[in-house]
XYZ file of N, CA and C in Angstrom:
267
model
N -33.462 -0.274 3.664
C -32.494 -0.911 3.942
C -31.642 -0.481 2.110
N -30.336 -0.819 1.555
C -29.809 -0.149 0.745
C -29.199 -1.569 0.069
N -28.966 -1.754 -0.847
C -29.079 -3.222 -1.765
C -27.567 -2.835 -1.735
N -26.437 -3.620 -2.102
C -25.123 -4.430 -2.513
C -25.303 -5.455 -3.258
N -25.437 -5.200 -4.596
C -24.431 -6.822 -4.968
C -22.944 -6.539 -5.843
N -22.430 -7.804 -5.487
C -21.067 -8.110 -7.211
C -21.679 -8.930 -7.673
N -21.293 -8.071 -9.444
C -21.385 -9.628 -10.770
C -20.687 -10.322 -10.256
N -20.988 -11.493 -11.711
C -20.873 -12.432 -11.857
C -18.684 -12.509 -12.110
N -18.651 -11.042 -12.548
C -16.872 -12.129 -13.308
C -16.555 -11.579 -11.762
N -17.030 -10.657 -10.836
C -16.141 -11.047 -9.190
C -15.960 -12.527 -8.900
N -17.063 -12.961 -9.064
C -17.668 -13.991 -7.874
C -17.149 -15.911 -8.772
N -16.200 -15.699 -9.668
C -15.796 -16.187 -10.010
C -14.472 -15.760 -9.125
N -13.834 -14.908 -8.288
C -13.045 -15.395 -7.611
C -12.782 -15.394 -6.667
N -13.734 -14.886 -5.691
C -14.291 -14.351 -4.515
C -15.484 -14.793 -3.914
N -16.142 -15.036 -3.075
C -17.250 -15.041 -2.849
C -17.806 -13.377 -2.445
N -19.425 -13.084 -3.096
C -18.998 -12.326 -2.923
C -20.887 -12.425 -2.138
N -21.393 -11.480 -1.800
C -22.279 -10.948 -0.139
C -23.289 -10.877 -1.569
N -24.310 -11.419 -1.903
C -25.346 -9.538 -1.411
C -26.639 -9.254 -0.207
N -25.955 -8.488 -0.263
C -26.809 -8.161 1.215
C -27.269 -6.150 1.329
N -28.267 -6.105 2.500
C -29.675 -5.729 2.960
C -28.268 -4.955 3.588
N -28.925 -3.268 4.027
C -26.788 -3.059 5.197
C -27.721 -1.247 4.642
N -27.559 -1.018 6.625
C -27.518 0.163 6.988
C -26.435 1.343 6.624
N -26.499 1.308 5.823
C -25.013 2.088 4.950
C -26.089 3.936 4.628
N -24.797 4.395 4.935
C -25.340 6.013 5.372
C -24.493 6.508 3.496
N -22.748 5.638 2.904
C -22.149 6.288 2.182
C -22.092 4.563 1.560
N -21.201 5.215 0.235
C -21.048 3.618 -0.017
C -19.982 3.103 0.660
N -19.344 4.294 1.323
C -17.381 3.498 2.490
C -18.200 2.740 2.981
N -19.799 2.718 3.335
C -20.252 2.130 5.000
C -20.609 0.730 4.492
N -20.990 0.572 3.205
C -21.835 -0.701 2.293
C -20.741 -1.013 2.034
N -19.848 -0.774 1.661
C -18.352 -2.133 0.869
C -17.407 -2.191 2.636
N -17.364 -1.440 3.194
C -16.889 -1.853 4.907
C -17.880 -2.801 5.225
N -19.485 -3.378 5.435
C -20.138 -4.171 5.233
C -19.409 -5.539 5.066
N -19.809 -5.214 3.993
C -19.752 -6.467 2.682
C -18.194 -7.169 3.384
N -17.197 -6.313 3.239
C -16.213 -6.625 3.447
C -16.513 -7.663 4.574
N -16.663 -6.792 5.852
C -17.039 -7.755 6.770
C -16.920 -8.855 6.856
N -18.661 -9.625 6.472
C -18.956 -10.795 5.166
C -17.359 -11.513 4.719
N -16.320 -10.870 4.097
C -15.490 -11.585 2.958
C -14.917 -10.551 3.072
N -12.935 -10.836 4.244
C -12.529 -9.362 4.316
C -11.636 -9.698 3.000
N -11.432 -10.757 2.623
C -10.489 -11.472 1.426
C -11.126 -10.680 0.107
N -12.738 -9.644 -0.321
C -12.505 -8.860 -0.901
C -12.903 -7.744 -0.670
N -12.454 -7.493 0.138
C -11.303 -5.956 -0.161
C -10.230 -5.583 -0.838
N -9.818 -7.146 -0.540
C -8.204 -6.680 -1.859
C -8.677 -7.084 -2.982
N -10.003 -7.275 -4.009
C -10.555 -6.689 -4.991
C -11.513 -6.199 -5.731
N -10.968 -5.337 -4.758
C -11.953 -3.827 -4.828
C -11.162 -2.517 -4.090
N -10.252 -2.682 -3.333
C -9.467 -1.524 -2.968
C -8.226 -1.820 -2.621
N -7.992 -0.717 -3.530
C -6.150 -0.733 -3.535
C -6.115 -0.175 -2.100
N -4.769 -0.555 -1.924
C -3.285 -0.150 -0.009
C -3.825 0.719 0.519
N -4.714 2.384 -0.193
C -4.733 3.596 0.447
C -6.173 3.004 0.203
N -6.863 2.603 0.324
C -8.828 1.627 0.091
C -9.159 3.123 -0.614
N -9.150 3.131 -1.722
C -9.976 3.304 -2.546
C -9.756 2.866 -4.043
N -10.438 3.364 -4.713
C -11.872 1.833 -5.453
C -10.167 1.287 -6.133
N -10.399 0.981 -6.784
C -9.190 -0.255 -7.896
C -9.607 -0.380 -9.020
N -8.547 0.453 -10.220
C -9.073 1.291 -10.853
C -9.825 0.614 -11.816
N -9.607 -1.142 -12.451
C -10.729 -1.812 -13.410
C -12.078 -1.565 -12.065
N -12.650 -1.106 -11.007
C -13.426 -1.486 -10.188
C -14.437 -0.934 -10.827
N -15.450 -0.379 -11.191
C -17.041 0.272 -11.191
C -17.391 0.575 -10.248
N -18.412 1.297 -9.949
C -18.835 1.625 -8.971
C -20.393 1.605 -9.435
N -21.884 1.569 -9.406
C -23.261 2.589 -9.211
C -23.577 2.303 -8.944
N -24.684 3.450 -8.211
C -25.330 4.023 -7.753
C -26.055 4.118 -8.170
N -27.309 3.374 -7.936
C -29.306 4.321 -8.676
C -28.742 3.793 -9.987
N -27.865 2.739 -10.923
C -27.812 3.476 -11.877
C -27.074 4.379 -12.427
N -26.269 5.351 -11.575
C -24.681 6.370 -11.811
C -23.300 5.720 -11.396
N -23.219 6.740 -11.918
C -21.131 5.850 -10.978
C -21.255 6.060 -10.333
N -20.594 6.133 -9.581
C -20.043 6.558 -8.152
C -19.340 7.846 -8.012
N -19.027 8.820 -7.848
C -17.977 10.051 -8.598
C -17.215 9.759 -7.162
N -17.335 9.800 -5.928
C -16.240 9.509 -4.871
C -14.783 8.166 -4.525
N -14.243 7.836 -5.509
C -12.932 7.083 -6.345
C -12.489 6.801 -5.209
N -12.028 8.008 -3.776
C -10.461 7.674 -3.416
C -11.157 7.848 -1.794
N -12.610 8.710 -1.160
C -12.306 8.443 -0.366
C -14.297 7.782 0.088
N -15.277 7.799 -0.517
C -15.818 6.265 -0.927
C -17.322 7.347 -0.163
N -17.648 9.156 -0.370
C -19.161 9.587 0.777
C -19.580 9.658 -0.310
N -19.805 9.110 -1.107
C -21.264 8.567 -2.408
C -22.734 8.329 -1.349
N -23.610 9.538 -1.294
C -24.749 8.990 -0.335
C -25.371 7.981 -0.541
N -25.812 6.960 -0.084
C -27.381 6.141 0.175
C -28.422 6.732 0.654
N -28.789 6.403 -0.107
C -30.566 5.857 0.232
C -30.710 4.715 1.061
N -32.194 4.884 1.910
C -32.188 3.875 2.505
C -32.808 2.738 0.845
N -32.904 2.712 -0.315
C -33.949 2.217 -1.258
C -32.878 2.141 -2.245
N -31.775 2.829 -2.086
C -30.470 2.923 -2.909
C -29.865 1.250 -3.451
N -29.480 1.133 -4.960
C -29.187 -0.172 -4.906
C -27.430 -0.214 -5.706
N -27.171 -0.283 -5.001
C -25.431 -0.533 -5.247
C -25.067 -2.198 -6.480
N -23.992 -1.404 -7.071
C -23.549 -2.701 -8.310
C -22.495 -2.403 -8.266
N -21.630 -3.598 -7.605
C -19.940 -3.108 -8.286
C -20.365 -4.478 -8.871
N -18.993 -4.226 -10.296
C -18.637 -4.798 -11.023
C -16.900 -4.012 -11.627
N -16.317 -5.768 -11.690
C -15.255 -5.659 -12.521
C -15.155 -5.175 -14.339
N -14.328 -3.915 -14.493
C -14.190 -3.440 -15.833
C -13.275 -4.681 -16.278
N -14.033 -4.992 -17.642
C -13.212 -6.201 -18.994
C -11.508 -5.216 -19.494
N -10.542 -5.448 -20.155
C -10.606 -5.398 -20.645
C -9.824 -6.618 -21.983
N -9.709 -6.089 -22.603
C -8.172 -6.346 -23.250
C -8.664 -6.769 -24.579
N -8.122 -7.534 -26.112
C -8.461 -7.111 -27.020
C -8.854 -7.992 -28.071
């Protein structure tokens, strides 16, 4: 099962699940996470359902490529990390 974890920056604002899930794509995995906490969706996705500009997702150490359809494939051993990019000066 793929493993999904959200970094501590997001946990400061909203409860984030750590979950093992049977998902074939990033979109499926995120949907399962949103099922655990629907408020999380607004922190990760914009109104069109695309990854927000300030959100980065890494799958097995590589940045997710499909920010709009969330179609990046996952394997049963995939590790997915979702983080909120930091900015400022």
